[in-house]
Amino acid sequence: MERVGDVGEDALVARIAARLGPPPADEVWSGDDAAVLAPTERSLVFTTDLLIERVDFELAWATPRDVGWKALAASASDVAAMGGRPRHAVVALCLGSEAETAFVDELLSGLLEAGARWGISLAGGDLSRGPVVVVCVAMLGATATTGPILRSSARVGDAICVTGSLGGAAAGLQALTAPPRRGTSGSGALARLVARQLRPAARVEQGATLASLGVTSMIDLSDGLAADLARLLAASEVGCDVDPARVPIDPDLMEAVGAGELQAADPLRLALAGGEDFELLFTIEETRVPAVRSALEESGCAVTQIGVVTSGVRRVGDEDLETWRQRGWDHFRGR
Amino acid sequence: MERVGDVGEDALVARIAARLGPPPADEVWSGDDAAVLAPTERSLVFTTDLLIERVDFELAWATPRDVGWKALAASASDVAAMGGRPRHAVVALCLGSEAETAFVDELLSGLLEAGARWGISLAGGDLSRGPVVVVCVAMLGATATTGPILRSSARVGDAICVTGSLGGAAAGLQALTAPPRRGTSGSGALARLVARQLRPAARVEQGATLASLGVTSMIDLSDGLAADLARLLAASEVGCDVDPARVPIDPDLMEAVGAGELQAADPLRLALAGGEDFELLFTIEETRVPAVRSALEESGCAVTQIGVVTSGVRRVGDEDLETWRQRGWDHFRGR
């Protein structure tokens, strides 16, 4: 069992660099003070995302490969939510000196697998040690066919839509962490929910497609529908009328609950207040919803209109959006 | 005393965003899923750097303002070492939920002060909580007048030069941490050494100037002259003959040692094996050294030739470079 402390920093960097693959002739990736990337004619999209052991994941239930995948997916989702295409990432990694080199190899495999999935190159990074594992991805992309899609440009009367289905990642977290911690030992549905928590899919293709189809605003669902919708509406200075019956709940969540495998789970609450589904929430002129739906269904991605943008208060059925939002996650309140 | 847990994530983000200043009309900084930046015709320079509490700093001796400054300076130095100009940064920040909002305000002040110093805009970031403070800066810049300056292009016969002076940051660390922990209570020299540790200066102007003057290779001195010179020589597949008597030791270090204020300090060892001076180490055709020296002296920055690139072994006086390097810092070996 080889530990990173046995190998040393330079050898570990070389070991990682060897797996990043050769860059194009006009680029420099790992191995120098910084990466050098070819210029682009389009606007740049630039974001960063931090995953922290014991806060965002536990190594008791997430493999290092899962952690690498998810770290890249979270940033890719942010770029997609701007209507951008992610291109390159640099990754700062903090490990304990007792960490095994196999841990680094596996984490890198997860990063590279997710990168291959969405066409994102790992161009470099930084290594450090510390008391917990920290993975900080910084990602660079470019806007697609149009300018960026902001949160702040929803218009009264627009349809409010989401891609895919919601609540699955939070249900997977519950399966992994709540007693009796069933993990992936349950049915197919439960295993798929766990996979949704551990290996989320960023809507990279869909983000670019939606941008080209004239969506008026967009945000990714990382902290839960209620919280992220509230952010979009606040930025746009508008209200909403959302029909909770139209919120697309993950079918695996319904199946697992129906089979008694997630006993304490409230599906609507997980769909509205649970986070990390990495679906896209967007607004668009209501007449354009059918065209958007058929365009995304070609890529196997459902689109559901859940409500409309209003000039009034923010409501989900009979309740305030704020009530739902307070049931969700806040990094600093820890709930 | 207000804690971040009382305020919540969104309010904290808004508090930070309000201080980042308005972006140009075609850019989006904080407040959306990702920052959007205007394209550049030049190649992009992209890097990341992680500072971890209790590994890279202690809050017993570094203020949050110091930590913010240093985090930005470290990345700026990496961009400068490519001959690039840093332009934008995004910052991922991990705090305990017990952290005070004043801590965040001060850390941001340090980031903004360093940004103002070198013309770098803070364009966004990410907030999380965890067991220790983590500051992860990702920085984006552009190459200056020429292509990037790599580590791998030193040529046999080139002069090996460094900017400024060495050993000061490591001496400052010693003053802060080694008994009797004199901190800044000593003479002017000791206070300047401590400032050099806490508020390092990145050679941003000098990096671009050196690139335009035809340096053949360049690296910044973050892990110590011996370690970083070894990296440059290994990448270029060359040797060196360095004269230890020509290594420019920080005059404040010499003064503090002379005054008996840093009793256990070995100046040459601090200059060769101590890190975080953030000077630039570069190679250049030997006949061009006088021109480079006079160009940089205009900006108040000394240039010293410390040796030459050879095709043979790597030597510092009578010793192997590797011997000196093993006296330096390795993140995973913790020495």
XYZ file of C-alpha atoms in Angstrom:
670
model
C 0.000 0.000 0.000
C 1.692 3.128 -1.238
C 0.977 6.453 0.451
C 1.308 9.898 -1.132
C 3.845 10.788 1.562
C 6.118 7.996 0.295
C 6.001 9.269 -3.264
C 6.316 13.023 -2.703
C 4.704 15.934 -4.453
C 6.660 16.077 -7.721
C 6.299 12.359 -8.404
C 2.579 12.565 -7.662
C 2.188 15.517 -10.031
C 4.078 13.614 -12.744
C 1.876 10.562 -12.166
C -1.235 12.680 -12.635
C 0.149 14.629 -15.599
C 0.873 11.404 -17.467
C -2.852 10.640 -17.492
C -4.111 14.010 -18.731
C -3.280 13.223 -22.333
C -1.401 15.397 -24.799
C -2.814 18.895 -25.333
C -3.224 20.415 -28.801
C -0.031 21.890 -30.246
C -0.877 25.450 -29.186
C -1.779 24.553 -25.590
C 0.098 23.617 -22.412
C -1.712 21.603 -19.751
C -0.103 20.136 -16.679
C 3.582 20.521 -15.857
C 4.154 24.251 -15.819
C 3.197 27.161 -13.540
C -0.181 27.457 -15.252
C -2.066 25.977 -18.166
C -2.072 27.818 -21.510
C -5.208 27.514 -23.646
C -6.005 28.661 -27.160
C -8.122 31.824 -27.319
C -11.786 31.670 -28.269
C -13.886 34.181 -30.156
C -16.813 33.646 -27.815
C -17.278 34.967 -24.327
C -15.667 32.908 -21.601
C -17.684 31.198 -18.892
C -15.714 30.760 -15.669
C -16.802 29.059 -12.453
C -15.524 27.183 -9.413
C -17.009 24.597 -7.087
C -15.733 23.082 -3.864
C -16.469 19.596 -2.514
C -15.475 18.941 1.095
C -15.256 15.582 2.829
C -17.778 15.161 5.677
C -19.809 18.105 4.354
C -20.495 17.222 0.723
C -19.596 13.540 0.845
C -18.408 10.780 3.155
C -15.783 8.295 2.071
C -17.843 5.655 3.886
C -20.349 5.772 1.030
C -18.704 7.595 -1.871
C -15.712 6.125 -3.685
C -12.928 8.506 -4.706
C -14.039 7.882 -8.288
C -17.533 9.093 -7.386
C -16.087 12.204 -5.754
C -14.027 13.073 -8.831
C -16.974 12.572 -11.151
C -19.319 14.665 -9.036
C -16.837 17.516 -8.609
C -16.523 17.865 -12.366
C -20.261 17.428 -12.964
C -21.165 20.202 -10.524
C -19.022 22.770 -12.344
C -20.091 21.529 -15.778
C -23.690 22.035 -14.692
C -22.935 25.644 -13.758
C -21.415 26.330 -17.179
C -24.364 24.605 -18.898
C -26.800 26.762 -16.926
C -25.257 29.848 -18.555
C -25.878 28.303 -21.961
C -22.145 27.662 -22.201
C -20.049 24.701 -23.249
C -17.477 23.600 -20.676
C -14.025 23.113 -22.173
C -11.252 22.952 -19.587
C -10.882 22.401 -15.868
C -8.106 22.802 -13.341
C -8.445 20.908 -10.080
C -7.017 21.790 -6.680
C -6.857 18.737 -4.492
C -6.215 18.507 -0.775
C -5.295 15.118 0.685
C -4.027 13.827 3.983
C -0.370 12.747 3.866
C -1.635 9.293 4.867
C -3.754 9.110 1.704
C -2.911 6.243 -0.599
C -1.732 6.928 -4.117
C -4.519 4.570 -5.252
C -6.975 7.099 -3.826
C -5.527 9.809 -6.066
C -5.545 7.477 -9.065
C -9.232 6.671 -8.515
C -10.265 10.259 -7.911
C -8.495 11.242 -11.116
C -10.285 8.421 -12.945
C -13.613 9.902 -11.856
C -12.573 13.351 -13.031
C -11.362 11.981 -16.368
C -14.486 9.852 -16.907
C -16.750 12.834 -16.345
C -14.466 14.948 -18.530
C -14.692 12.394 -21.344
C -18.471 12.301 -20.942
C -18.848 16.044 -21.541
C -15.766 16.887 -23.593
C -13.904 18.686 -20.811
C -10.102 18.492 -20.638
C -8.246 18.480 -17.333
C -5.579 21.097 -17.933
C -3.778 21.174 -14.594
C -4.179 21.726 -10.903
C -2.634 22.060 -7.499
C -1.893 19.550 -4.743
C -1.925 20.172 -1.037
C -2.442 18.274 2.187
C -4.866 18.903 4.977
C -7.190 17.362 7.538
C -9.940 16.406 5.071
C -10.209 15.720 1.368
C -11.051 18.858 -0.599
C -11.664 18.884 -4.340
C -11.936 22.310 -5.902
C -12.706 22.386 -9.611
C -12.379 25.584 -11.615
C -13.928 25.343 -15.042
C -13.661 27.385 -18.175
C -16.063 27.233 -21.078
C -17.396 29.398 -23.832
C -20.862 30.636 -24.638
C -22.583 28.596 -27.329
C -24.484 30.050 -30.279
C -25.918 32.972 -28.326
C -24.881 35.184 -25.479
C -25.041 33.898 -21.918
C -28.412 33.010 -20.385
C -28.737 34.819 -17.084
C -30.923 34.286 -14.039
C -32.128 37.828 -14.143
C -34.078 37.950 -17.392
C -37.280 35.963 -16.713
C -40.360 37.866 -17.923
C -43.870 37.954 -16.536
C -45.994 35.439 -18.443
C -43.099 33.094 -19.263
C -43.510 29.395 -18.657
C -41.354 27.954 -15.854
C -39.908 24.600 -16.939
C -37.493 21.971 -15.663
C -35.542 19.272 -17.447
C -35.702 15.645 -16.333
C -37.023 14.774 -12.904
C -36.413 15.885 -9.354
C -35.795 14.479 -5.897
C -33.739 11.508 -7.004
C -30.355 12.737 -5.755
C -31.752 13.649 -2.331
C -33.503 10.273 -2.145
C -30.219 8.582 -3.007
C -28.510 10.509 -0.210
C -31.234 9.356 2.169
C -30.708 5.750 1.094
C -26.977 6.125 1.742
C -27.141 7.917 5.075
C -30.435 7.398 6.884
C -30.911 4.261 8.949
C -31.063 1.455 7.963
C -28.553 2.748 5.335
C -29.657 0.474 2.553
C -27.086 1.809 0.132
C -27.234 0.012 -3.185
C -28.377 -3.246 -1.674
C -32.031 -2.578 -2.539
C -33.961 -2.844 -5.743
C -33.040 -1.430 -9.111
C -34.838 1.800 -8.306
C -32.891 2.338 -5.099
C -29.603 1.596 -6.835
C -30.459 4.149 -9.524
C -31.266 6.776 -6.883
C -27.927 6.148 -5.208
C -26.187 6.443 -8.570
C -27.979 9.725 -9.127
C -26.517 11.054 -5.864
C -23.013 9.721 -6.504
C -22.670 10.164 -10.270
C -24.926 13.056 -11.245
C -25.371 13.939 -14.901
C -24.858 17.557 -15.871
C -27.218 18.769 -18.616
C -24.386 19.980 -20.822
C -25.899 19.305 -24.255
C -29.296 20.513 -23.109
C -27.944 23.801 -21.748
C -26.517 24.751 -25.125
C -29.664 23.595 -26.933
C -31.914 25.587 -24.620
C -29.795 28.695 -25.150
C -30.270 28.367 -28.905
C -34.050 27.964 -28.492
C -34.596 31.312 -26.837
C -34.997 30.581 -23.135
C -35.237 33.865 -21.233
C -33.482 32.783 -18.026
C -31.821 29.662 -16.652
C -30.240 28.231 -13.486
C -29.095 24.741 -12.519
C -30.757 22.901 -9.651
C -27.928 22.292 -7.213
C -29.541 23.415 -3.962
C -33.115 22.306 -4.657
C -35.950 23.609 -6.823
C -37.343 25.907 -4.140
C -34.014 27.575 -3.354
C -32.821 27.874 -6.935
C -36.192 29.042 -8.265
C -36.241 31.667 -5.517
C -32.801 32.841 -6.677
C -33.893 33.106 -10.292
C -37.101 34.964 -9.404
C -35.297 37.322 -7.044
C -32.687 38.115 -9.692
C -35.465 38.760 -12.241
C -37.652 40.665 -9.746
C -40.725 38.600 -10.577
C -43.106 36.190 -8.857
C -44.401 32.737 -9.715
C -47.346 30.434 -9.618
C -46.056 26.856 -9.514
C -48.368 23.851 -9.475
C -46.861 21.265 -7.113
C -48.797 18.520 -8.892
C -46.811 19.244 -12.049
C -43.382 18.960 -10.441
C -41.784 15.928 -12.139
C -40.784 13.610 -9.325
C -38.081 11.062 -10.123
C -39.941 7.847 -11.070
C -37.360 5.774 -9.209
C -38.180 7.737 -6.079
C -41.888 6.943 -6.498
C -41.060 3.291 -7.134
C -38.789 3.001 -4.085
C -41.362 4.674 -1.861
C -44.099 2.448 -3.296
C -42.002 -0.625 -2.503
C -41.496 0.573 1.076
C -37.758 0.985 0.555
C -37.597 4.657 1.543
C -40.055 4.759 4.363
C -39.606 8.246 5.716
C -39.286 9.883 2.326
C -41.731 12.600 1.286
C -41.368 12.653 -2.514
C -42.643 16.189 -3.071
C -40.423 17.538 -0.331
C -37.383 15.780 -1.795
C -38.269 17.159 -5.251
C -38.760 20.738 -4.056
C -36.279 21.058 -1.220
C -33.708 18.360 -1.979
C -30.607 19.381 -3.898
C -28.041 18.054 -6.360
C -30.362 16.906 -9.124
C -28.369 19.132 -11.523
C -31.379 19.569 -13.766
C -31.890 22.890 -15.539
C -34.658 25.267 -14.503
C -35.550 27.789 -17.190
C -38.171 30.251 -18.325
C -39.396 30.703 -21.884
C -42.271 32.283 -23.756
C -45.179 29.900 -23.162
C -45.931 29.325 -26.868
C -42.423 27.962 -27.356
C -42.698 25.188 -24.784
C -43.817 22.477 -27.265
C -40.865 23.192 -29.562
C -38.438 23.078 -26.652
C -39.985 19.870 -25.386
C -39.646 18.088 -28.700
C -36.071 19.351 -29.224
C -34.924 18.047 -25.834
C -36.844 14.813 -26.070
C -34.636 13.984 -29.050
C -31.743 13.801 -26.597
C -33.817 11.679 -24.196
C -34.465 14.562 -21.807
C -38.004 15.358 -20.655
C -39.174 18.959 -20.263
C -42.009 19.803 -17.873
C -43.743 23.119 -17.436
C -44.352 23.492 -13.697
C -45.818 26.998 -13.606
C -45.708 30.547 -14.882
C -43.826 33.718 -14.051
C -46.090 36.340 -12.454
C -45.728 39.889 -11.272
C -47.074 38.906 -7.852
C -46.006 36.795 -4.915
C -44.079 33.540 -5.218
C -46.426 30.647 -4.673
C -46.270 26.864 -4.936
C -49.918 25.799 -4.826
C -51.286 27.151 -1.557
C -47.916 27.776 0.021
C -45.236 30.433 -0.205
C -42.126 29.433 -2.133
C -40.174 30.720 0.869
C -41.747 28.058 3.087
C -40.433 25.375 0.782
C -37.077 27.025 0.516
C -36.627 26.981 4.273
C -37.025 23.218 4.171
C -33.950 23.034 1.924
C -30.227 23.177 2.374
C -28.145 26.149 3.433
C -24.386 25.632 3.578
C -24.022 27.775 6.662
C -27.160 26.931 8.533
C -26.288 23.291 7.883
C -29.857 22.227 7.277
C -20.786 39.427 16.826
C -22.519 38.114 13.724
C -21.813 34.591 12.499
C -22.146 33.331 8.927
C -24.660 30.744 10.190
C -26.947 33.590 11.329
C -26.849 35.272 7.944
C -27.175 32.264 5.624
C -25.578 31.514 2.303
C -27.564 33.758 -0.047
C -27.205 36.836 2.141
C -23.481 36.174 2.486
C -23.116 35.833 -1.276
C -25.018 39.100 -1.780
C -22.799 40.809 0.798
C -19.708 39.679 -1.081
C -21.122 40.453 -4.537
C -21.849 44.043 -3.496
C -18.124 44.613 -3.020
C -16.872 43.165 -6.292
C -17.734 46.286 -8.228
C -19.647 46.534 -11.475
C -18.253 44.506 -14.375
C -17.865 45.952 -17.881
C -21.096 45.941 -19.925
C -20.255 42.712 -21.759
C -19.318 40.758 -18.628
C -21.152 39.103 -15.724
C -19.315 38.618 -12.442
C -20.896 37.404 -9.235
C -24.576 36.522 -8.913
C -25.163 33.889 -11.574
C -24.190 30.247 -12.087
C -20.832 31.289 -13.519
C -18.964 34.424 -14.499
C -18.983 35.553 -18.141
C -15.873 37.317 -19.432
C -15.119 39.044 -22.698
C -13.008 36.974 -25.101
C -9.357 37.775 -25.680
C -7.273 37.406 -28.822
C -4.355 36.092 -26.842
C -3.846 32.676 -25.373
C -5.419 32.133 -21.976
C -3.380 31.378 -18.885
C -5.310 29.355 -16.312
C -4.192 28.238 -12.860
C -5.444 27.351 -9.387
C -3.932 27.482 -5.921
C -5.189 26.209 -2.592
C -4.414 27.661 0.853
C -5.377 25.511 3.832
C -5.576 26.589 7.447
C -3.016 24.864 9.695
C -1.021 23.758 6.645
C -0.359 26.984 4.747
C -1.248 29.456 7.496
C -2.406 29.710 11.104
C -5.023 32.206 12.155
C -2.943 32.726 15.298
C -0.469 34.719 13.220
C -2.144 35.538 9.904
C -5.146 37.852 9.741
C -7.943 36.924 7.325
C -6.852 39.938 5.278
C -3.350 38.472 5.004
C -4.794 35.116 3.913
C -6.893 36.714 1.175
C -3.958 38.744 -0.096
C -1.605 35.779 -0.162
C -4.094 33.488 -1.899
C -4.439 35.945 -4.753
C -0.710 36.695 -4.891
C 0.207 33.003 -5.198
C -1.950 32.534 -8.289
C -0.904 35.858 -9.793
C 2.704 34.745 -9.433
C 1.935 31.551 -11.378
C 0.394 33.538 -14.228
C 3.328 35.985 -14.209
C 5.772 33.075 -14.413
C 4.200 32.103 -17.756
C 4.807 35.635 -19.004
C 1.075 36.229 -18.680
C -1.017 39.025 -17.266
C -3.568 37.938 -14.659
C -7.022 39.362 -15.306
C -9.796 37.594 -13.381
C -10.117 35.298 -10.402
C -12.883 33.194 -8.906
C -12.513 32.158 -5.280
C -13.914 29.093 -3.550
C -14.040 29.636 0.180
C -14.673 27.115 2.923
C -15.556 28.417 6.373
C -16.797 26.939 9.602
C -20.449 27.759 10.339
C -19.155 29.455 13.497
C -17.072 31.859 11.424
C -17.920 35.519 11.882
C -19.125 37.571 8.957
C -16.354 40.024 9.850
C -13.881 37.254 9.002
C -15.350 36.969 5.507
C -15.344 40.752 5.100
C -11.675 40.927 6.029
C -10.643 38.004 3.859
C -12.432 39.627 0.949
C -10.644 42.897 1.692
C -7.325 41.104 1.362
C -8.373 39.538 -1.943
C -9.608 42.895 -3.254
C -6.487 44.767 -2.123
C -4.237 42.306 -3.904
C -6.550 42.405 -6.914
C -6.314 46.196 -7.031
C -2.537 45.995 -6.720
C -2.169 43.823 -9.829
C -5.280 44.712 -11.837
C -7.120 41.442 -11.194
C -10.924 41.443 -10.903
C -12.758 39.061 -8.586
C -15.441 37.676 -10.856
C -17.216 35.218 -8.572
C -16.783 32.164 -6.430
C -18.312 29.486 -4.265
C -19.005 29.242 -0.542
C -18.965 26.146 1.592
C -18.415 25.149 5.178
C -15.958 22.713 6.648
C -13.629 21.943 9.506
C -10.888 24.386 8.468
C -10.630 27.528 6.395
C -9.808 26.772 2.761
C -9.235 29.444 0.140
C -8.990 28.201 -3.419
C -8.245 30.818 -6.055
C -8.610 30.024 -9.748
C -7.074 32.670 -11.967
C -7.372 33.495 -15.605
C -5.003 35.699 -17.532
C -3.689 36.182 -21.021
C -0.246 35.923 -22.505
C 1.461 39.268 -22.912
C 3.347 40.400 -25.992
C 4.784 36.983 -26.782
C 3.756 33.385 -26.389
C 3.953 31.707 -22.997
C 7.321 31.236 -21.326
C 7.682 27.603 -20.331
C 9.890 25.789 -17.855
C 11.086 23.406 -20.486
C 13.017 25.670 -22.846
C 16.208 26.575 -20.981
C 19.273 26.154 -23.214
C 22.790 25.091 -22.333
C 24.909 28.216 -21.864
C 22.024 30.428 -20.737
C 22.445 32.561 -17.656
C 20.318 31.548 -14.645
C 18.867 34.634 -12.983
C 16.484 35.542 -10.175
C 14.534 38.696 -9.462
C 14.703 40.416 -6.071
C 16.065 38.556 -3.080
C 15.467 35.217 -1.406
C 14.880 33.707 1.994
C 12.818 36.565 3.386
C 9.452 34.786 3.421
C 10.870 31.705 5.123
C 12.645 33.928 7.667
C 9.341 35.707 8.312
C 7.667 32.349 8.889
C 10.389 31.450 11.327
C 9.880 34.721 13.204
C 6.154 33.985 13.419
C 6.320 30.341 14.428
C 9.664 29.409 16.020
C 10.158 30.088 19.722
C 10.324 32.747 21.051
C 7.805 33.738 18.301
C 8.915 37.312 17.998
C 6.307 38.128 15.356
C 6.419 41.774 14.389
C 7.615 42.959 17.772
C 11.233 43.127 16.648
C 13.139 45.628 14.585
C 12.154 47.062 11.239
C 13.977 44.237 9.463
C 12.040 41.566 11.345
C 8.734 43.297 10.682
C 9.575 43.473 6.970
C 10.398 39.754 6.905
C 7.067 38.963 8.555
C 5.297 41.174 6.011
C 7.069 39.306 3.256
C 5.631 36.031 4.583
C 2.131 37.403 5.131
C 1.770 39.805 2.192
C 3.993 38.506 -0.586
C 4.417 40.532 -3.769
C 3.873 38.721 -7.042
C 6.199 39.853 -9.829
C 3.351 40.590 -12.216
C 4.846 43.527 -14.124
C 8.239 41.874 -14.231
C 6.880 38.613 -15.640
C 5.431 40.377 -18.658
C 8.564 42.500 -19.104
C 10.821 39.458 -18.958
C 8.685 37.666 -21.528
C 9.125 40.597 -23.904
C 12.910 40.595 -23.376
C 13.454 37.076 -24.631
C 13.894 34.932 -21.545
C 14.142 31.291 -22.583
C 12.417 29.717 -19.571
C 10.791 30.884 -16.350
C 9.236 29.591 -13.103
C 8.116 31.305 -9.918
C 9.800 30.538 -6.619
C 7.015 29.199 -4.448
C 8.639 26.072 -3.012
C 12.213 27.359 -2.747
C 15.032 28.030 -5.208
C 16.439 24.495 -5.014
C 13.092 22.754 -5.637
C 11.883 25.126 -8.335
C 15.243 25.290 -10.122
C 15.304 21.479 -10.112
C 11.843 21.491 -11.735
C 12.910 23.913 -14.436
C 16.118 21.999 -15.182
C 14.325 18.653 -15.232
C 11.681 20.005 -17.622
C 14.433 21.401 -19.864
C 16.633 18.300 -19.501
C 19.718 20.346 -18.643
C 22.114 20.785 -15.745
C 23.403 23.816 -13.857
C 26.349 25.364 -12.159
C 25.087 27.761 -9.498
C 27.406 29.830 -7.334
C 25.908 29.913 -3.815
C 27.853 33.109 -3.084
C 25.833 34.881 -5.778
C 22.411 33.900 -4.435
C 20.827 37.224 -3.415
C 19.847 36.816 0.225
C 17.144 39.131 1.516
C 19.015 42.061 3.155
C 16.450 42.145 5.967
C 17.284 38.525 6.733
C 20.978 39.404 6.959
C 20.172 42.397 9.165
C 17.930 40.405 11.524
C 20.525 37.647 11.840
C 23.251 40.227 12.427
C 21.163 41.777 15.200
C 20.667 38.371 16.841
C 16.933 38.439 16.207
C 16.751 35.181 14.256
C 19.238 33.067 16.131
C 18.797 29.670 14.537
C 18.459 31.005 11.010
C 20.893 29.876 8.313
C 20.505 32.576 5.639
C 21.773 30.512 2.695
C 19.563 27.597 3.638
C 16.508 29.855 3.901
C 17.371 31.386 0.519
C 17.876 28.040 -1.234
C 15.396 25.768 0.522
C 12.828 28.197 1.957
C 9.698 28.836 -0.082
C 7.130 31.519 -0.806
C 9.425 34.314 -1.917
C 7.411 34.500 -5.167
C 10.401 35.816 -7.086
C 10.892 34.780 -10.703
C 13.657 32.385 -11.719
C 14.510 32.578 -15.405
C 17.113 31.706 -17.996
C 18.292 33.959 -20.793
C 21.147 34.225 -23.241
C 24.056 35.457 -21.137
C 24.782 38.536 -23.301
C 21.282 39.844 -22.632
C 21.585 39.900 -18.853
C 22.694 43.565 -18.640
C 19.709 44.706 -20.721
C 17.307 42.679 -18.598
C 18.877 43.999 -15.421
C 18.513 47.621 -16.449
C 14.937 47.118 -17.678
C 13.827 45.585 -14.388
C 15.759 48.007 -12.246
C 13.522 50.721 -13.697
C 10.656 49.047 -11.823
C 12.754 48.811 -8.664
C 13.432 45.110 -9.087
C 16.960 43.725 -8.880
C 18.133 40.958 -11.211
C 20.978 38.660 -10.185
C 22.712 36.053 -12.280
C 23.354 33.088 -9.975
C 24.800 30.611 -12.437
C 24.669 29.055 -15.875
C 22.803 26.242 -17.560
C 25.066 23.274 -18.356
C 24.720 19.953 -20.097
C 26.083 18.172 -17.032
C 25.069 17.544 -13.466
C 23.147 19.992 -11.330
C 25.476 21.648 -8.866
C 25.341 24.459 -6.319
C 28.983 25.130 -5.521
C 30.395 21.844 -4.220
C 27.015 20.257 -3.550
C 24.347 18.555 -5.595
C 21.223 20.619 -6.205
C 19.285 17.554 -5.014
C 20.882 17.825 -1.580
C 19.553 21.356 -1.242
C 16.201 20.380 -2.594
C 15.767 17.711 0.056
C 16.192 20.389 2.688
C 13.095 22.135 1.289
C 9.376 21.712 1.531
C 7.298 18.865 0.158
C 3.550 19.088 0.695
C 3.200 15.375 1.279
C 6.338 14.624 3.149
C 5.527 17.618 5.358
C 9.082 18.841 5.588
